[in-house]
Short mmCIF file of C-alpha atoms in Angstrom, two decimals:
data_model
loop_
_atom_site.label_atom_id
_atom_site.label_comp_id
_atom_site.label_asym_id
_atom_site.label_seq_id
_atom_site.Cartn_x
_atom_site.Cartn_y
_atom_site.Cartn_z
CA ASP A 1 -10.10 19.96 -51.28
CA ARG A 2 -12.74 17.38 -52.17
CA ARG A 3 -11.88 14.99 -49.35
CA GLN A 4 -12.03 17.82 -46.81
CA ARG A 5 -15.49 18.90 -48.02
CA GLN A 6 -16.73 15.30 -47.84
CA MET A 7 -15.50 15.02 -44.26
CA CYS A 8 -17.29 18.24 -43.29
CA ILE A 9 -20.54 17.03 -44.84
CA ARG A 10 -20.21 13.69 -43.08
CA ASP A 11 -19.47 15.49 -39.81
CA ARG A 12 -22.58 17.65 -40.17
CA VAL A 13 -24.76 14.61 -40.75
CA SER A 14 -23.15 12.73 -37.86
CA THR A 15 -23.55 15.61 -35.42
CA GLN A 16 -27.15 16.29 -36.45
CA SER A 17 -27.97 12.59 -36.18
CA THR A 18 -26.44 12.45 -32.72
CA GLY A 19 -28.49 15.48 -31.66
CA PHE A 20 -31.67 13.91 -33.04
CA ILE A 21 -31.08 10.64 -31.20
CA PHE A 22 -30.39 12.53 -27.96
CA SER A 23 -33.62 14.50 -28.45
CA GLN A 24 -35.61 11.28 -28.48
CA ILE A 25 -34.10 10.20 -25.15
CA LEU A 26 -33.57 13.40 -23.16
CA SER A 27 -35.78 16.40 -22.43
CA PRO A 28 -34.78 19.56 -24.38
CA LYS A 29 -33.19 21.05 -21.26
CA LYS A 30 -31.15 17.93 -20.44
CA LEU A 31 -30.19 17.60 -24.09
CA SER A 32 -28.79 21.13 -24.33
CA SER A 33 -26.97 20.86 -21.01
CA SER A 34 -25.44 17.50 -21.93
CA ILE A 35 -24.22 18.64 -25.32
CA PHE A 36 -23.05 22.16 -24.34
CA SER A 37 -21.09 20.97 -21.32
CA GLY A 38 -19.48 18.14 -23.26
CA SER A 39 -20.67 15.15 -21.21
CA TRP A 40 -21.51 13.31 -24.43
CA MET A 41 -17.90 13.82 -25.57
CA ILE A 42 -16.64 11.86 -22.59
CA ARG A 43 -18.74 8.87 -23.63
CA HIS A 44 -18.04 9.27 -27.36
CA PRO A 45 -14.44 10.56 -27.66
CA SER A 46 -13.95 9.24 -31.18
CA LEU A 47 -17.00 11.13 -32.46
CA PHE A 48 -15.81 14.26 -30.66
CA ARG A 49 -12.32 14.05 -32.20
CA PHE A 50 -13.82 13.50 -35.64
CA SER A 51 -16.20 16.46 -35.23
CA THR A 52 -13.59 18.93 -34.00
CA SER A 53 -11.09 17.92 -36.68
CA CYS A 54 -13.65 18.73 -39.37
CA LEU A 55 -14.64 21.99 -37.67
CA SER A 56 -11.03 23.12 -37.44
CA THR A 57 -10.49 22.63 -41.18
CA HIS A 58 -13.88 23.84 -42.42
CA PRO A 59 -13.07 26.38 -45.17
CA THR A 60 -16.07 28.67 -44.55
CA LEU A 61 -16.68 28.52 -40.79
CA PRO A 62 -15.32 31.64 -39.04
CA SER A 63 -13.82 31.09 -35.62
CA ARG A 64 -16.27 33.46 -33.89
CA CYS A 65 -19.38 33.13 -36.05
CA ARG A 66 -22.70 34.59 -34.97
CA PHE A 67 -25.54 32.15 -35.20
CA PHE A 68 -28.42 34.27 -36.44
CA ALA A 69 -26.89 37.65 -37.25
CA SER A 70 -27.97 37.67 -40.90
CA SER A 71 -31.65 37.56 -39.95
CA ILE A 72 -31.49 40.07 -37.08
CA PRO A 73 -32.52 43.59 -38.15
CA PRO A 74 -29.78 45.98 -37.05
CA ILE A 75 -30.23 48.18 -33.99
CA PRO A 76 -27.68 50.93 -33.28
CA VAL A 77 -25.46 49.98 -30.35
CA PRO A 78 -25.89 52.61 -27.60
CA THR A 79 -22.91 54.94 -27.29
CA THR A 80 -23.33 55.04 -23.51
CA PHE A 81 -24.87 52.59 -21.06
CA THR A 82 -26.89 53.79 -18.08
CA GLY A 83 -28.81 50.62 -17.18
CA VAL A 84 -26.10 47.97 -17.54
CA THR A 85 -22.43 47.63 -16.62
CA ILE A 86 -19.76 45.34 -18.06
CA GLN A 87 -16.89 44.14 -15.89
CA PRO A 88 -14.10 41.61 -16.57
CA VAL A 89 -14.06 38.60 -14.25
CA GLU A 90 -11.37 36.36 -15.68
CA LYS A 91 -9.78 35.90 -19.07
CA GLY A 92 -12.58 35.38 -21.57
CA ILE A 93 -15.35 35.89 -18.98
CA LYS A 94 -17.35 39.10 -18.40
CA LYS A 95 -19.98 40.12 -15.89
CA LEU A 96 -23.00 41.90 -17.40
CA SER A 97 -24.96 43.53 -14.57
CA LEU A 98 -28.43 45.06 -14.73
CA SER A 99 -28.26 48.32 -12.80
CA SER A 100 -31.56 50.05 -13.51
CA SER A 101 -33.00 50.85 -10.08
CA PRO A 102 -35.31 50.27 -8.41
CA VAL A 103 -36.20 46.83 -9.86
CA ASN A 104 -34.52 46.45 -13.28
CA SER A 105 -37.83 46.77 -15.13
CA LEU A 106 -37.39 45.87 -18.78
CA THR A 107 -38.06 49.22 -20.41
CA THR A 108 -37.34 49.79 -24.09
CA ASN A 109 -34.07 51.52 -23.25
CA LEU A 110 -32.87 48.78 -20.88
CA MET A 111 -33.63 46.03 -23.40
CA VAL A 112 -31.76 47.93 -26.13
CA GLU A 113 -28.80 48.35 -23.77
CA ILE A 114 -28.66 44.65 -22.85
CA GLU A 115 -28.82 43.69 -26.52
CA GLY A 116 -26.16 46.25 -27.42
CA ALA A 117 -23.86 45.15 -24.61
CA LEU A 118 -24.08 41.53 -25.73
CA ARG A 119 -23.26 42.56 -29.28
CA LEU A 120 -20.17 44.41 -28.08
CA LEU A 121 -19.06 41.35 -26.14
CA GLU A 122 -19.59 39.12 -29.17
CA ASP A 123 -17.40 41.42 -31.25
CA ASP A 124 -14.57 42.09 -28.79
CA GLY A 125 -12.58 39.05 -29.94
CA GLU A 126 -11.89 37.64 -26.49
CA THR A 127 -15.13 37.04 -24.56
CA GLN A 128 -16.32 33.43 -24.41
CA GLY A 129 -18.74 33.56 -21.49
CA VAL A 130 -21.05 36.07 -19.79
CA LEU A 131 -22.49 36.06 -16.27
CA LEU A 132 -25.84 37.89 -16.36
CA CYS A 133 -26.32 39.47 -12.93
CA SER A 134 -28.05 42.30 -11.11
CA SER A 135 -26.39 45.03 -9.09
CA VAL A 136 -29.74 45.93 -7.50
CA PRO A 137 -30.12 44.16 -4.13
CA ASN A 138 -32.70 41.36 -3.82
CA ILE A 139 -33.91 41.62 -7.42
CA PHE A 140 -32.79 40.05 -10.67
CA SER A 141 -35.44 41.76 -12.78
CA ALA A 142 -39.09 42.54 -12.09
CA GLY A 143 -39.88 41.86 -15.73
CA LEU A 144 -41.47 43.91 -18.49
CA ASP A 145 -42.19 47.53 -17.69
CA ILE A 146 -45.90 47.66 -16.87
CA LYS A 147 -46.01 51.45 -17.18
CA THR A 148 -45.08 51.19 -20.86
CA MET A 149 -48.05 48.88 -21.43
CA TYR A 150 -50.58 50.94 -19.44
CA GLN A 151 -52.42 53.49 -21.61
CA PRO A 152 -49.78 53.11 -24.32
CA GLU A 153 -48.99 55.17 -27.38
CA GLU A 154 -48.94 52.99 -30.49
CA GLU A 155 -45.45 53.89 -31.72
CA LYS A 156 -43.85 53.50 -28.27
CA ALA A 157 -45.69 50.24 -27.59
CA LYS A 158 -44.61 48.68 -30.88
CA ARG A 159 -41.03 49.80 -30.37
CA PHE A 160 -41.13 48.29 -26.88
CA TRP A 161 -42.28 44.89 -28.17
CA THR A 162 -39.83 44.98 -31.07
CA ALA A 163 -37.00 45.66 -28.60
CA LEU A 164 -38.12 42.61 -26.60
CA HIS A 165 -37.88 40.47 -29.75
CA GLN A 166 -34.41 41.85 -30.50
CA LEU A 167 -33.27 41.08 -26.98
CA PHE A 168 -34.53 37.52 -27.30
CA TYR A 169 -32.70 36.92 -30.59
CA ARG A 170 -29.48 38.24 -29.11
CA LEU A 171 -29.55 36.64 -25.66
CA TYR A 172 -31.03 33.27 -26.65
CA GLY A 173 -29.09 33.08 -29.92
CA THR A 174 -25.69 34.40 -28.87
CA PRO A 175 -22.77 32.06 -29.53
CA LEU A 176 -21.34 33.14 -26.17
CA THR A 177 -22.01 30.97 -23.14
CA THR A 178 -24.39 32.72 -20.74
CA VAL A 179 -25.23 31.89 -17.12
CA ALA A 180 -27.89 33.78 -15.16
CA VAL A 181 -26.88 34.54 -11.57
CA ILE A 182 -30.20 35.05 -9.77
CA GLU A 183 -29.73 36.68 -6.37
CA GLY A 184 -33.31 37.84 -5.85
CA HIS A 185 -36.76 37.93 -7.42
CA ALA A 186 -37.18 37.04 -11.09
CA PRO A 187 -40.88 37.12 -11.99
CA ALA A 188 -42.31 37.18 -15.52
CA GLY A 189 -39.80 38.92 -17.83
CA GLY A 190 -37.07 38.39 -15.25
CA CYS A 191 -37.68 34.66 -15.47
CA PHE A 192 -37.67 34.99 -19.27
CA LEU A 193 -34.20 36.59 -19.20
CA SER A 194 -32.86 33.69 -17.16
CA MET A 195 -34.50 31.10 -19.44
CA CYS A 196 -32.64 32.55 -22.43
CA CYS A 197 -29.32 31.71 -20.76
CA ASP A 198 -27.48 28.40 -20.98
CA GLY A 199 -27.52 27.93 -17.21
CA ARG A 200 -29.25 29.35 -14.13
CA VAL A 201 -27.91 29.55 -10.57
CA MET A 202 -30.13 30.98 -7.82
CA ASN A 203 -29.47 31.99 -4.24
CA ARG A 204 -30.91 29.49 -1.79
CA GLY A 205 -33.89 30.76 0.19
CA LYS A 206 -34.07 34.14 -1.53
CA GLY A 207 -36.49 35.44 -4.10
CA ARG A 208 -39.17 33.92 -6.28
CA ILE A 209 -39.09 32.98 -9.95
CA GLY A 210 -41.68 32.06 -12.58
CA LEU A 211 -43.98 33.25 -15.34
CA ASN A 212 -46.72 34.74 -13.18
CA GLU A 213 -48.47 36.83 -15.84
CA ALA A 214 -51.79 35.03 -15.30
CA GLN A 215 -51.89 36.42 -11.76
CA LEU A 216 -51.82 39.92 -13.29
CA GLY A 217 -54.75 39.18 -15.58
CA ILE A 218 -52.69 38.73 -18.74
CA SER A 219 -51.04 35.74 -20.40
CA ALA A 220 -47.35 35.09 -20.89
CA PRO A 221 -46.23 35.65 -24.51
CA TRP A 222 -46.42 32.42 -26.48
CA TRP A 223 -42.67 32.40 -27.08
CA PHE A 224 -41.98 32.79 -23.35
CA ALA A 225 -44.19 29.73 -22.93
CA MET A 226 -42.15 27.82 -25.56
CA LEU A 227 -38.98 28.21 -23.52
CA PHE A 228 -40.80 27.43 -20.27
CA LYS A 229 -42.20 24.23 -21.77
CA ASP A 230 -38.80 23.12 -23.05
CA ILE A 231 -37.23 23.64 -19.64
CA ILE A 232 -39.79 22.23 -17.17
CA THR A 233 -41.74 19.80 -19.46
CA PRO A 234 -45.04 20.49 -21.26
CA ARG A 235 -47.29 19.14 -18.49
CA LEU A 236 -45.73 21.25 -15.75
CA ALA A 237 -45.64 24.29 -18.03
CA GLU A 238 -49.35 23.95 -18.81
CA ARG A 239 -50.22 23.81 -15.12
CA HIS A 240 -47.97 26.57 -13.85
CA LEU A 241 -48.63 29.01 -16.71
CA GLN A 242 -52.34 28.80 -15.97
CA LEU A 243 -51.76 29.27 -12.25
CA GLY A 244 -49.13 31.98 -12.68
CA THR A 245 -46.91 30.18 -10.20
CA LEU A 246 -43.97 31.91 -8.56
CA PHE A 247 -41.58 29.23 -7.32
CA THR A 248 -39.34 29.34 -4.30
CA PRO A 249 -35.72 28.55 -5.16
CA GLU A 250 -36.16 25.02 -3.81
CA GLU A 251 -39.31 24.48 -5.90
CA ALA A 252 -37.62 25.95 -8.98
CA LEU A 253 -34.77 23.45 -8.61
CA ILE A 254 -37.20 20.53 -8.30
CA VAL A 255 -39.10 21.42 -11.51
CA GLY A 256 -35.86 22.24 -13.35
CA LEU A 257 -36.41 25.97 -13.81
CA VAL A 258 -32.99 26.59 -12.23
CA ASP A 259 -30.00 24.29 -12.42
CA GLU A 260 -28.38 24.91 -9.07
CA LEU A 261 -28.95 26.60 -5.69
CA SER A 262 -26.20 28.16 -3.66
CA ASP A 263 -25.67 30.35 -0.62
CA GLU A 264 -23.39 32.39 -2.89
CA ALA A 265 -24.81 32.38 -6.41
CA PHE A 266 -22.03 34.31 -8.14
CA PRO A 267 -19.14 31.90 -7.40
CA ALA A 268 -21.41 28.98 -8.26
CA GLY A 269 -22.41 30.66 -11.52
CA LEU A 270 -18.77 31.29 -12.38
CA LYS A 271 -17.96 27.63 -11.79
CA MET A 272 -20.85 26.57 -14.04
CA LEU A 273 -19.75 28.99 -16.75
CA LYS A 274 -16.17 27.71 -16.67
CA ASN A 275 -17.51 24.17 -17.10
CA PHE A 276 -19.09 25.29 -20.38
CA THR A 277 -16.07 27.25 -21.59
CA SER A 278 -13.75 24.31 -20.91
CA VAL A 279 -15.29 22.61 -23.97
CA PRO A 280 -13.62 23.44 -27.32
CA ASP A 281 -15.37 26.64 -28.37
CA GLN A 282 -16.28 25.87 -31.98
CA ALA A 283 -17.81 22.50 -31.09
CA ARG A 284 -19.84 24.01 -28.25
CA ARG A 285 -21.10 26.85 -30.46
CA LEU A 286 -22.17 24.47 -33.21
CA CYS A 287 -24.10 22.31 -30.73
CA LYS A 288 -25.86 25.37 -29.34
CA GLN A 289 -26.76 26.60 -32.81
CA GLN A 290 -28.26 23.28 -33.83
CA LEU A 291 -30.46 23.16 -30.73
CA ARG A 292 -31.63 26.78 -30.70
CA LYS A 293 -31.78 27.87 -34.32
CA SER A 294 -35.24 26.49 -35.08
CA THR A 295 -36.81 28.26 -32.06
CA VAL A 296 -35.27 31.59 -33.06
CA GLN A 297 -36.47 31.15 -36.64
CA VAL A 298 -40.04 30.41 -35.50
CA VAL A 299 -40.16 33.55 -33.35
CA GLN A 300 -38.49 35.68 -36.01
CA GLY A 301 -40.95 34.51 -38.64
CA ALA A 302 -43.88 35.61 -36.48
CA ARG A 303 -42.34 38.89 -35.25
CA ASP A 304 -44.35 41.38 -37.29
CA ALA A 305 -47.64 39.63 -36.54
CA ASP A 306 -46.69 39.35 -32.88
CA VAL A 307 -46.01 43.09 -32.61
CA LYS A 308 -49.40 43.84 -34.16
CA ASN A 309 -51.15 41.33 -31.92
CA PHE A 310 -49.47 42.82 -28.85
CA TRP A 311 -50.71 46.28 -29.79
CA HIS A 312 -54.29 45.04 -30.19
CA LEU A 313 -54.21 42.93 -27.04
CA VAL A 314 -52.67 45.52 -24.76
CA ASN A 315 -55.41 47.99 -25.74
CA THR A 316 -58.30 45.76 -24.76
CA PRO A 317 -60.34 47.06 -21.78
CA MET A 318 -59.76 43.83 -19.84
CA VAL A 319 -55.96 44.07 -20.08
CA GLN A 320 -55.91 47.79 -19.32
CA GLU A 321 -58.08 47.23 -16.24
CA SER A 322 -55.75 44.47 -15.05
CA LEU A 323 -52.70 46.67 -15.52
CA LYS A 324 -54.40 49.55 -13.74
CA ASN A 325 -55.22 47.35 -10.75
CA TYR A 326 -51.69 45.98 -10.63
CA LEU A 327 -50.11 49.44 -10.69
CA ALA A 328 -52.51 50.53 -7.93
CA SER A 329 -51.45 47.53 -5.83
CA LEU A 330 -47.80 48.56 -6.14
CA SER A 331 -48.54 51.86 -4.45
CA SER A 332 -50.53 50.33 -1.58
CA PRO A 333 -49.00 50.74 1.93
CA GLN A 334 -48.86 46.96 2.49
CA ARG A 335 -47.06 46.34 -0.82
CA LYS A 336 -44.52 49.08 -0.06
CA LYS A 337 -43.66 47.35 3.22
CA GLU A 338 -43.06 44.09 1.34
#
């Protein structure tokens, strides 16, 4: 009825205004964590009750809405998965493990499988949270597949970069709560995967994490840098992107790239995830949408140009020489010992 619609409009304005005020006080990372986990609801219970009452009676808001599905070009969900596994953990919580040995390199096929697995979990009617893990010892993900970018074929290279975009839209934009459980190295694209999640827990004393593309003679994609800047502050992002820094777990915690260190990352990640899922689901989803929608729209709007730019950039002699040298270093006796 009319009164119900007025309440929903007023709720939308109130919630957006609250988010805007928070954004002026907190960093983007602290803002998202505070709102998603519900700490603002403890301080403002009347606003929370008002918001959830409007959400529960909103005539057009489905209970398990996808945030950005209408603008995501469809990709067929794989019929079988060879690089990822899905396992139930508890009611409403699933474990999505990368299992593409030896280092979970983000090939086109692996990215399509991760995106497809997340879509299945969104549609299963029961999953609220996902723990993104690795079943490969001592590695979360080594990042984008360098072999795909070295001496590339145009069609394969463009499909590769398009798959990366699709994975970003799905993982960063999913209404599900996601926590990255980092039990090993997470350089470059591995760091990117973790940054797309709502929370990050890393094993203490193990592995390195960061956007280290500059060390390879290339630059991190501009939209990787956007997330990095939001998480660790613009000044730190500017410095460490130029240096290609790989952080120890302790350093990553100090700069805010991970949220927590633990001797056992999986139980700690599960505890963090349950903290998110304890918040009423529709309210949490709406908060996440408000904070992430604009970033997804910016990247989506530039997708076609970005794919073309990637193709031109990856073919430059300087980039190809850098990739060649990096691949040669991987086969060196000293590197194999490491």
